[in-house]
Short mmCIF file of C-alpha atoms and ligand atoms in Angstrom, two decimals:
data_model
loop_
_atom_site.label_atom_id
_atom_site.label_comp_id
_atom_site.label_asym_id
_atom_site.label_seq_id
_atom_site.Cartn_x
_atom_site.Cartn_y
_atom_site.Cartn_z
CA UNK A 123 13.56 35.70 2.03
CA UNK A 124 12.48 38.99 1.34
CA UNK A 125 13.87 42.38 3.26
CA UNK A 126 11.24 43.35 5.98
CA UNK A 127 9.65 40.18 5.84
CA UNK A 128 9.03 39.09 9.82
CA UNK A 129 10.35 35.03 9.30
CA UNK A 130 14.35 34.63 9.91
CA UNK A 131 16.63 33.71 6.79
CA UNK A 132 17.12 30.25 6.40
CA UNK A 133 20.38 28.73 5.03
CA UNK A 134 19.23 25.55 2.62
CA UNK A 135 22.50 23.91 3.69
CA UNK A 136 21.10 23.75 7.62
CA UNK A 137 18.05 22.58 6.41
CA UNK A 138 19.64 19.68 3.81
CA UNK A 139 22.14 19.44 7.14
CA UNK A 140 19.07 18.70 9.71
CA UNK A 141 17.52 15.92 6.91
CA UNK A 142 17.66 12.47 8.19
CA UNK A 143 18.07 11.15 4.76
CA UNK A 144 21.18 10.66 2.89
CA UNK A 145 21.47 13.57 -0.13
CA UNK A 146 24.11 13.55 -2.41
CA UNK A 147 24.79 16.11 -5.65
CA UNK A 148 27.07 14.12 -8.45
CA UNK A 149 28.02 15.82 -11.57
CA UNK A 150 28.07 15.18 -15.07
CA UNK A 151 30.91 12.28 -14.59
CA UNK A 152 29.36 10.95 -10.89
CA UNK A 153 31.79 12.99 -8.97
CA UNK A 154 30.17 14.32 -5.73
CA UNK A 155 30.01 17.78 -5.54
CA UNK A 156 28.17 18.06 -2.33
CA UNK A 157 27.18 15.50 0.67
CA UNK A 158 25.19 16.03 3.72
CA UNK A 159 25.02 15.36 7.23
CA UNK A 160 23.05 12.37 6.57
CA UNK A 161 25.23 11.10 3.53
CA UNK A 162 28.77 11.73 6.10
CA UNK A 163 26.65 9.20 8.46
CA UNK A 164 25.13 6.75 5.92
CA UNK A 165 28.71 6.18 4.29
CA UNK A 166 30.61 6.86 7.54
CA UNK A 167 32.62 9.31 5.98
CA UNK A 168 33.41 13.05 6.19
CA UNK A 169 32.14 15.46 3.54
CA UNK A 170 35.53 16.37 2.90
CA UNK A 171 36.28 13.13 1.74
CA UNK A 172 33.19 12.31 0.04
CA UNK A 173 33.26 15.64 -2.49
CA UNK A 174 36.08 15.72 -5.44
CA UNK A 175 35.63 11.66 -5.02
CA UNK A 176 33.49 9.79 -7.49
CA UNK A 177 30.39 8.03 -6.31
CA UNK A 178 31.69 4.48 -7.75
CA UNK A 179 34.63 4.61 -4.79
CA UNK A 180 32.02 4.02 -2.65
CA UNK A 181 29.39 1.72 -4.17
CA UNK A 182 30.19 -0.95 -6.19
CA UNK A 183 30.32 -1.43 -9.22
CA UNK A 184 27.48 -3.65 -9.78
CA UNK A 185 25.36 -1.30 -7.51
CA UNK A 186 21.63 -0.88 -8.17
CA UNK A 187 22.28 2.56 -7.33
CA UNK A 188 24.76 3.19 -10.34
CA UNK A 189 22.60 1.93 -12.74
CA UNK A 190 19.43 3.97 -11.28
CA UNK A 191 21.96 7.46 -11.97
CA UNK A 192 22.01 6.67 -15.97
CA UNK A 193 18.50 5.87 -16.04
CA UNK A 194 17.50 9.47 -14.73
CA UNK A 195 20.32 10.64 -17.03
CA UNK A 196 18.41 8.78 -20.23
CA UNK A 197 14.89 9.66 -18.87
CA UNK A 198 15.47 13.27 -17.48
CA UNK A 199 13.23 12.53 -15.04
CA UNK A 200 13.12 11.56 -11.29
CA UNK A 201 13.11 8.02 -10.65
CA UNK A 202 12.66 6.40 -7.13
CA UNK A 203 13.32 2.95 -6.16
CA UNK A 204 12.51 1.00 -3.23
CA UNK A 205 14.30 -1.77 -1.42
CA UNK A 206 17.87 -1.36 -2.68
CA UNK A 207 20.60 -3.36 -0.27
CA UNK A 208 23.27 -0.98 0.29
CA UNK A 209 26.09 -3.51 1.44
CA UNK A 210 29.99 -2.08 1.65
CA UNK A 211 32.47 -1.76 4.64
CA UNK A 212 31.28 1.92 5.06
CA UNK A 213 27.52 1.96 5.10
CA UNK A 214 27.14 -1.79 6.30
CA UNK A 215 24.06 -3.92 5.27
CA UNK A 216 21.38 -1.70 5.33
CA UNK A 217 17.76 -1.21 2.74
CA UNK A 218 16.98 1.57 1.32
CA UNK A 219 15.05 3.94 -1.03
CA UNK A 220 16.76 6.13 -3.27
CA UNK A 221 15.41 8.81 -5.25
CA UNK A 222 17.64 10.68 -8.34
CA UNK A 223 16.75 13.46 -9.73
CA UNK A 224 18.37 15.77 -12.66
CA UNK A 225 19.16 19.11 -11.47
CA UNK A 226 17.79 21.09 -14.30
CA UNK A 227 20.06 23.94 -14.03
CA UNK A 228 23.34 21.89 -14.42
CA UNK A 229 23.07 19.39 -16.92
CA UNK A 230 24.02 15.61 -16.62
CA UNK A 231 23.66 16.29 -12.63
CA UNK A 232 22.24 14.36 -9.86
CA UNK A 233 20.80 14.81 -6.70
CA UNK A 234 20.19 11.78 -5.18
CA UNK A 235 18.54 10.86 -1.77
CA UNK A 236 18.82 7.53 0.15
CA UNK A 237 15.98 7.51 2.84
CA UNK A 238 16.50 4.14 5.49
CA UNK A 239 13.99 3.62 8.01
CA UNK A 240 10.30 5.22 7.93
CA UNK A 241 10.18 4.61 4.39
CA UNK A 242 11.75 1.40 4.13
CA UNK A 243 9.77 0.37 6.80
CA UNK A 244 6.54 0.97 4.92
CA UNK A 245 8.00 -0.93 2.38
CA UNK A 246 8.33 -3.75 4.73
CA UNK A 247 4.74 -3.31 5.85
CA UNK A 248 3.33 -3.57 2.01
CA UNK A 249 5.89 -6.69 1.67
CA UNK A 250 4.13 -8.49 4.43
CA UNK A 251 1.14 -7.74 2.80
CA UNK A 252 1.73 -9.33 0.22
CA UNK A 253 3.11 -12.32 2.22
CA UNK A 254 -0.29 -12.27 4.21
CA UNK A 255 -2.20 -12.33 0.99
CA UNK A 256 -0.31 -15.44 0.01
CA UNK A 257 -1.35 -17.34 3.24
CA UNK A 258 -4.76 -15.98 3.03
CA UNK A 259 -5.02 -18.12 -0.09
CA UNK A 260 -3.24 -20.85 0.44
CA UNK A 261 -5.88 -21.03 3.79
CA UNK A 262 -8.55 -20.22 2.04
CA UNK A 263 -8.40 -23.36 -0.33
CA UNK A 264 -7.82 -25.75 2.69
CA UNK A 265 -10.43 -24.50 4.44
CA UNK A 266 -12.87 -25.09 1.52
CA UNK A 267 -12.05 -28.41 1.17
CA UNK A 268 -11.29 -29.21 5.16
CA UNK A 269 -13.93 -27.19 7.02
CA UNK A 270 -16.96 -26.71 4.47
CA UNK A 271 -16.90 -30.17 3.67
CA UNK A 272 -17.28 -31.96 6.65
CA UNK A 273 -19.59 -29.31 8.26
CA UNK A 274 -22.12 -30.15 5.65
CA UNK A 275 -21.56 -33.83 7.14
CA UNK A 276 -22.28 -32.33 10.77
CA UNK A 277 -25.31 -30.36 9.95
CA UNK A 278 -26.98 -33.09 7.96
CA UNK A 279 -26.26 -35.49 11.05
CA UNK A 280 -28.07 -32.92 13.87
CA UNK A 281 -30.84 -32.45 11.61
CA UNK A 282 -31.35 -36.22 11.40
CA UNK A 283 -31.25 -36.65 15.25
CA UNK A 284 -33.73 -33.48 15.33
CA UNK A 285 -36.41 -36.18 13.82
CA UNK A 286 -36.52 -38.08 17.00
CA UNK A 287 -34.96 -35.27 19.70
CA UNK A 288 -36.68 -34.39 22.74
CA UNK A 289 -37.13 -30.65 22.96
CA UNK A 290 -34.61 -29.63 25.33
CA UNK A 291 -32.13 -31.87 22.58
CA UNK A 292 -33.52 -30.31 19.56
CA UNK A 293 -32.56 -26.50 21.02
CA UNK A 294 -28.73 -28.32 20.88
CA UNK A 295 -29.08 -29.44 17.42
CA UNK A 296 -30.70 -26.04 16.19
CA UNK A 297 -27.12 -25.24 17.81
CA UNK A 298 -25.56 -27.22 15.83
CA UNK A 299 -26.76 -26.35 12.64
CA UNK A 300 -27.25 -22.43 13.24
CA UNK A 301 -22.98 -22.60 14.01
CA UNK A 302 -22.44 -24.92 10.84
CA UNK A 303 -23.92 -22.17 8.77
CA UNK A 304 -21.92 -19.27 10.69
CA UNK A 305 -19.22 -21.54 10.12
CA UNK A 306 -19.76 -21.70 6.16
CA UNK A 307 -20.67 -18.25 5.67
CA UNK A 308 -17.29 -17.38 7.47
CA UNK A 309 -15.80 -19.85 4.68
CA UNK A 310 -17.59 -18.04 1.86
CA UNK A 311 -16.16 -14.87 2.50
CA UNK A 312 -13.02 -16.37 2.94
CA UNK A 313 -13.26 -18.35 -0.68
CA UNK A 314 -12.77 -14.65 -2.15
CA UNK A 315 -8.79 -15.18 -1.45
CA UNK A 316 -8.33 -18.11 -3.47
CA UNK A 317 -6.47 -17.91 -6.65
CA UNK A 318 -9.03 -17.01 -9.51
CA UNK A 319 -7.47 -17.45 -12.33
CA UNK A 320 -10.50 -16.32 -14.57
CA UNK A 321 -10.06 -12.43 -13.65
CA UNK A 322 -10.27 -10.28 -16.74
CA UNK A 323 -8.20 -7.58 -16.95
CA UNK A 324 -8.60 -4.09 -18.61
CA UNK A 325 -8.52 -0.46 -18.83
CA UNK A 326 -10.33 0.74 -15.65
CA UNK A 327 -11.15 4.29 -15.46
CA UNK A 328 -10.57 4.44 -11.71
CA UNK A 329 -12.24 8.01 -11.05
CA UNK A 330 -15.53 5.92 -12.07
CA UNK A 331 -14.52 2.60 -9.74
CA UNK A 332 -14.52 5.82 -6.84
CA UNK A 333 -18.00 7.11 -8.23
CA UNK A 334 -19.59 3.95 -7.96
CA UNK A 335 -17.95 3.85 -4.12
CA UNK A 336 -18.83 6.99 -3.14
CA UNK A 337 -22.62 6.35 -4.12
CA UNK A 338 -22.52 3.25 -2.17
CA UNK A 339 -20.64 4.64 0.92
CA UNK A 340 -23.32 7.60 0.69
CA UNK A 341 -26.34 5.74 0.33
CA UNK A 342 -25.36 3.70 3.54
CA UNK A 343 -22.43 3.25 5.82
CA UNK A 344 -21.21 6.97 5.22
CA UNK A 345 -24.52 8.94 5.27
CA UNK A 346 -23.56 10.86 8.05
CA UNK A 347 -20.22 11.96 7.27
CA UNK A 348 -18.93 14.53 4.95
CA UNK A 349 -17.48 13.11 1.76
CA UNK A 350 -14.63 15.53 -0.43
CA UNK A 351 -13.19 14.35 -3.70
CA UNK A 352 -10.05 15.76 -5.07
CA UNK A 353 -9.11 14.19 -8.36
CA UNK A 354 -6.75 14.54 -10.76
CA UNK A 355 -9.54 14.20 -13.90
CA UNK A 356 -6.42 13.49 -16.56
CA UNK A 357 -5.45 10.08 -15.03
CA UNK A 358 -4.92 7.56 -17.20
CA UNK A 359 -6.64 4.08 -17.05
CA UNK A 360 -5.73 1.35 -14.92
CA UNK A 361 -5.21 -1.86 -15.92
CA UNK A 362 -7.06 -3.95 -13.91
CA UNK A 363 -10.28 -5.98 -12.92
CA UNK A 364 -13.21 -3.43 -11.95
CA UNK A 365 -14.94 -5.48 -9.27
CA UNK A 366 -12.50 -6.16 -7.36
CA UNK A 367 -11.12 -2.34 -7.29
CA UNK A 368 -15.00 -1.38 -6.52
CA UNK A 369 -13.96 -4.07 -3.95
CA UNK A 370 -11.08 -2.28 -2.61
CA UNK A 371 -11.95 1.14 -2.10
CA UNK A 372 -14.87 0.19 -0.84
CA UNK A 373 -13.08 -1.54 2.33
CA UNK A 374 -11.11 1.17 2.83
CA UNK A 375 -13.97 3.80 2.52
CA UNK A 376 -15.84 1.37 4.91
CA UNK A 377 -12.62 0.94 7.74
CA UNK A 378 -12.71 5.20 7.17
CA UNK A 379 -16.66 5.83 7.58
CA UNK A 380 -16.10 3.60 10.63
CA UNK A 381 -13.18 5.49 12.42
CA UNK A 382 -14.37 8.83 11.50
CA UNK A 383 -16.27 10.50 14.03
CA UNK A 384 -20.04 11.21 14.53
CA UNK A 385 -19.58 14.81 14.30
CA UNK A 386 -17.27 16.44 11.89
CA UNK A 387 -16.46 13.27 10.36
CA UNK A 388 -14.84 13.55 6.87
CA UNK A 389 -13.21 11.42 4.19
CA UNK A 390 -11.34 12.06 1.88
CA UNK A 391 -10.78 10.72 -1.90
CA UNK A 392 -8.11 11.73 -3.92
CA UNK A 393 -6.44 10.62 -6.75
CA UNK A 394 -2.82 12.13 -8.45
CA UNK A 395 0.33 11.18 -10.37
CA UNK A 396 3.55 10.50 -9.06
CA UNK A 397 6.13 10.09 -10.97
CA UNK A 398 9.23 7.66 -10.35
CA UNK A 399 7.94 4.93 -8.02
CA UNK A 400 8.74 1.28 -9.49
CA UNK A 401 8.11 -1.84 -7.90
CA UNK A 402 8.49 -5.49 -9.63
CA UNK A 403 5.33 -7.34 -10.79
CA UNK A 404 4.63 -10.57 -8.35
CA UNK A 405 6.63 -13.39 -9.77
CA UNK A 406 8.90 -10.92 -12.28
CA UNK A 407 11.96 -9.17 -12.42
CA UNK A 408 10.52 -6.80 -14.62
CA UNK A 409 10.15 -3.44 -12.55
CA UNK A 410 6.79 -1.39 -13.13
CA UNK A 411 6.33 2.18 -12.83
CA UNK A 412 3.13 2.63 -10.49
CA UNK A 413 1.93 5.79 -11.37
CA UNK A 414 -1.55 6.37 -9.86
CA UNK A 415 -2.09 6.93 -6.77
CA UNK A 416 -5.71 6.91 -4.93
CA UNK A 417 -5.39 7.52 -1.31
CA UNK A 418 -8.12 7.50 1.37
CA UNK A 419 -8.09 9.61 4.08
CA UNK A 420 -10.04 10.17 7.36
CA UNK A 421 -10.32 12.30 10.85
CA UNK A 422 -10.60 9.27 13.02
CA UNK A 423 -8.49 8.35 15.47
CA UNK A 424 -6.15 6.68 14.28
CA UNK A 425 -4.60 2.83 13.79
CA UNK A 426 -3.45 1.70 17.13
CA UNK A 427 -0.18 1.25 17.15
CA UNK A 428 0.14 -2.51 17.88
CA UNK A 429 -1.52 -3.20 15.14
CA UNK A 430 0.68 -1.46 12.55
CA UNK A 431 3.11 -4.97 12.08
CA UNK A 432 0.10 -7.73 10.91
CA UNK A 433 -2.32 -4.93 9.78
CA UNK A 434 -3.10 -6.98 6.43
CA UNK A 435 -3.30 -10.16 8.07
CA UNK A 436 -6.48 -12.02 8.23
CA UNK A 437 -8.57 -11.66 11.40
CA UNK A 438 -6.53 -8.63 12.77
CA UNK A 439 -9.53 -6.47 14.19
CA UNK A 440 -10.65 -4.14 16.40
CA UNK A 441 -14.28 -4.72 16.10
CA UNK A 442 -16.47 -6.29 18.03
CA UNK A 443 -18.33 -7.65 15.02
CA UNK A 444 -15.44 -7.06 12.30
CA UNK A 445 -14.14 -10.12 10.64
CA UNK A 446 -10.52 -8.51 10.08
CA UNK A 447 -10.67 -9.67 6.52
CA UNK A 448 -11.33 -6.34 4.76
CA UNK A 449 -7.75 -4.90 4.54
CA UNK A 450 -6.71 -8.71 4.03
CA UNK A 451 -8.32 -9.03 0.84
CA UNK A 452 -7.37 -5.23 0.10
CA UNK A 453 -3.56 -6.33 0.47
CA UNK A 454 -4.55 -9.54 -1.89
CA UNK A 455 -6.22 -7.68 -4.26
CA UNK A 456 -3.24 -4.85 -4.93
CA UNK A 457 -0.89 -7.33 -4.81
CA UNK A 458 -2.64 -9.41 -7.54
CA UNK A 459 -2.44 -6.02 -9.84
CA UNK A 460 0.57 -5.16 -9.05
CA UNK A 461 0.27 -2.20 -6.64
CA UNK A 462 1.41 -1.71 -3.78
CA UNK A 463 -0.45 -0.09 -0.81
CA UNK A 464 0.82 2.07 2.16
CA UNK A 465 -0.17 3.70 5.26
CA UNK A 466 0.13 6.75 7.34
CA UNK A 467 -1.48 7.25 10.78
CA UNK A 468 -1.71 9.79 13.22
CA UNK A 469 -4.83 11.17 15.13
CA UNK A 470 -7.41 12.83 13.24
CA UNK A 471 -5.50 12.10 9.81
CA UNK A 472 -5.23 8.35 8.57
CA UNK A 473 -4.26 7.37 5.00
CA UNK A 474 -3.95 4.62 2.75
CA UNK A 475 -2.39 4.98 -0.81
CA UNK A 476 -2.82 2.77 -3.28
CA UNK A 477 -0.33 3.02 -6.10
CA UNK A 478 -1.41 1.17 -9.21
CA UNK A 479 0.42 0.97 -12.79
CA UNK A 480 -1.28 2.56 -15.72
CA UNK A 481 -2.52 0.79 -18.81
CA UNK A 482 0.38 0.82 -21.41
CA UNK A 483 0.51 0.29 -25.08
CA UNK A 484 1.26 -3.25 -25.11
CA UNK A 485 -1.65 -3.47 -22.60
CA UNK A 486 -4.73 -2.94 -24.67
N1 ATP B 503 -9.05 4.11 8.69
C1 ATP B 503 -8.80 3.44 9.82
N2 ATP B 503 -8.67 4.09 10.99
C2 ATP B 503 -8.40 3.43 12.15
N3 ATP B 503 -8.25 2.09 12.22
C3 ATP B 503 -8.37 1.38 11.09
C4 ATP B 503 -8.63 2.00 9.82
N4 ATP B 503 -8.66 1.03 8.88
C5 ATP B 503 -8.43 -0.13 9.52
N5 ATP B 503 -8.26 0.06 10.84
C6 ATP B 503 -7.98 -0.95 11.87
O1 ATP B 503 -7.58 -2.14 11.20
C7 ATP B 503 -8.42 -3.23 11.61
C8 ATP B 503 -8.54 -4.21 10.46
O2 ATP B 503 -9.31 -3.67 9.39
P1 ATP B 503 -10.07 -4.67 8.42
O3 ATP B 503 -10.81 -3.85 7.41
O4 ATP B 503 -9.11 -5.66 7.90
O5 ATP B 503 -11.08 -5.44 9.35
P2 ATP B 503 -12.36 -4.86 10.12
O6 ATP B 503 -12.75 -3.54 9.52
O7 ATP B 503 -12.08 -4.90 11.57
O8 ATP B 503 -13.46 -5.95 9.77
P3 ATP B 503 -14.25 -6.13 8.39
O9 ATP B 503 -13.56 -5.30 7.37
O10 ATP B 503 -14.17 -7.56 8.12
O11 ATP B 503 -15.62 -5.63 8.69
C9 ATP B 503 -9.71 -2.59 12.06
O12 ATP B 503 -10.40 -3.41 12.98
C10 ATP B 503 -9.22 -1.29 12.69
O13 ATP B 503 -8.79 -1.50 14.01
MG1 MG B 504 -12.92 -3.32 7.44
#
């Protein structure tokens, strides 16, 4: 705060005091040196009591948490984790994400922030996506085999009573075979979800996967709307399958073109690095850094509300002539590379982030 300027001093303790979140500073030896409103109400527990006392009387000592505070030690860097049960007398059963960070200026210490809530519950939110994506293809096999074949059975059997139908009849059997093949092209689409094991993986340059997007968003659904790209050009690769990321940002482009309005409508691409987020690989223990992060952004109006819970379910839509499997297959598609994907919505600013891990060494 500088004299004469016309804004009011503030005191960083009120503000760290006002946070929601938990924030903790440990020292060298995991002693707390400093607590928080939000840390006195997370571990029920006065500040008084908290500093001078090490961390481990309060965790224990098997605590993801502990281990998380000599990884940023080793790494010197900040390291985030999502999903971490916090479950002791004091602080109950509860999820949450904590973030540690080396405070540069005092070596071997930590700040460290537990966030419940908001950010858990996005968490949640890409968790059921995943979930969906799992039912999407175990339904998408059955209804191959249950649905496709037999309607093959039923259109073959209208077109034979077409031979001797009256006219009036053979309007019923056109019927019949025009909602066989609605029927089966609904199927098609739907045979994208099952397992493919045959998916070649490799280093993706992902700011070309968003070229290739934009020129298809631009040369149709998104001609009238304003398109802004704000990439980070030193990204590494991604590790991945190109057509079906071409696959995903184009949904999301598409579900943004759509909301964004007539006039003024804009969209946003961006790509960046964040450091610290990890998430385990489907079907692992091993935990994944996830790096790169391409959100998708729009001035529409927003996602209602209702829909927030089952948004990556199949058939959730809004549309009158959506299928609601775009953000269904988005989900599956992540999930298969081991991202994760989030989203934030409020009027006139929606976005989805897609975090995706990098190629590594072993990789190539
Ligand atoms: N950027 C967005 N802004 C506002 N609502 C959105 C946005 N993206 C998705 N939605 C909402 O989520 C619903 C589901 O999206 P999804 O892409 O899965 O299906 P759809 O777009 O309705 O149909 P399809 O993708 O099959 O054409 C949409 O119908 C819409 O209500
Ligand atoms: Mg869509």
């Amino acid at each position: 705060m500088t004299a004469g300027s016309q804004f009011p001093a503030v005191d960083p303790g009120m503000v760290l005091g006002s946070l929601g979140a938990a924030v903790l500073a440990l020292d060298a030896a995991n002693l707390i040196l400093y607590a928080n409103g939000g840390a006195e109400q997370m571990f029920a527990c006065g500040s008084a009591y908290l500093c001078n006392h090490p961390i481990t009387d309060f965790l224990p000592a098997d605590s993801p948490v502990l281990a998380l505070l000599d990884q940023t030690r080793g790494e010197c860097s900040s390291i985030s984790e999502h999903g971490i049960t916090l479950d002791t007398p004091r602080t109950g059963h509860r999820t949450v994400t904590v973030q540690v960070s080396p405070i540069t200026e005092m070596p071997g210490c930590l700040v460290v922030s537990l966030h419940e809530q908001s950010i858990a519950l996005k968490i949640g939110a890409q968790l059921t996506s995943r979930h969906a994506a799992r039912s999407v293809t175990a339904m998408a096999s059955i209804l191959a085999h249950e649905v496709k074949n037999p309607l093959s059975g039923i259109r073959g059997a209208a077109q034979l009573l077409e031979q001797n139908a009256s006219e009036d009849d053979c309007i019923l059997t056109r019927l019949i075979c025009d909602e066989a093949d609605r029927i089966v092209a609904l199927v098609d689409r739907m045979e994208i979800f099952s397992d493919n094991p045959n998916v070649v993986r490799q280093p993706v340059n992902i700011h070309r996967v968003l070229e290739h997007v934009r020129r298809i968003a631009e040369a149709g659904f998104a001609r009238h709307l304003r398109l802004v790209e704000n990439y980070d050009p030193s990204l590494p690769d991604v590790l991945g399958d190109r057509d079906q990321l071409i696959q995903v940002f184009l949904n999301l482009v598409k579900n943004a073109a759509e909301a964004a309005p007539e006039d003024g409508g804009e969209i946003v691409l961006s790509t960046g690095y964040q450091h610290g987020i990890r998430l385990a690989l489907p079907g692992s223990e091993t935990k994944r850094h996830l790096p790169l992060v391409v959100s998708i952004q729009d001035n529409g109006p927003g996602i209602p509300e209702d829909l927030w819970p089952n948004l990556f379910d199949a058939f959730v839509t809004t549309k009158v002539s959506g299928t609601g499997l775009g953000l269904a297959l988005v989900a599956k598609i992540v999930g298969d590379h081991g991202g994760i994907i989030e989203f934030d919505s409020v009027p006139r600013r929606t976005i989805f982030r897609v975090m995706l891990p990098m190629v590594q060494d072993g990789d190539r």
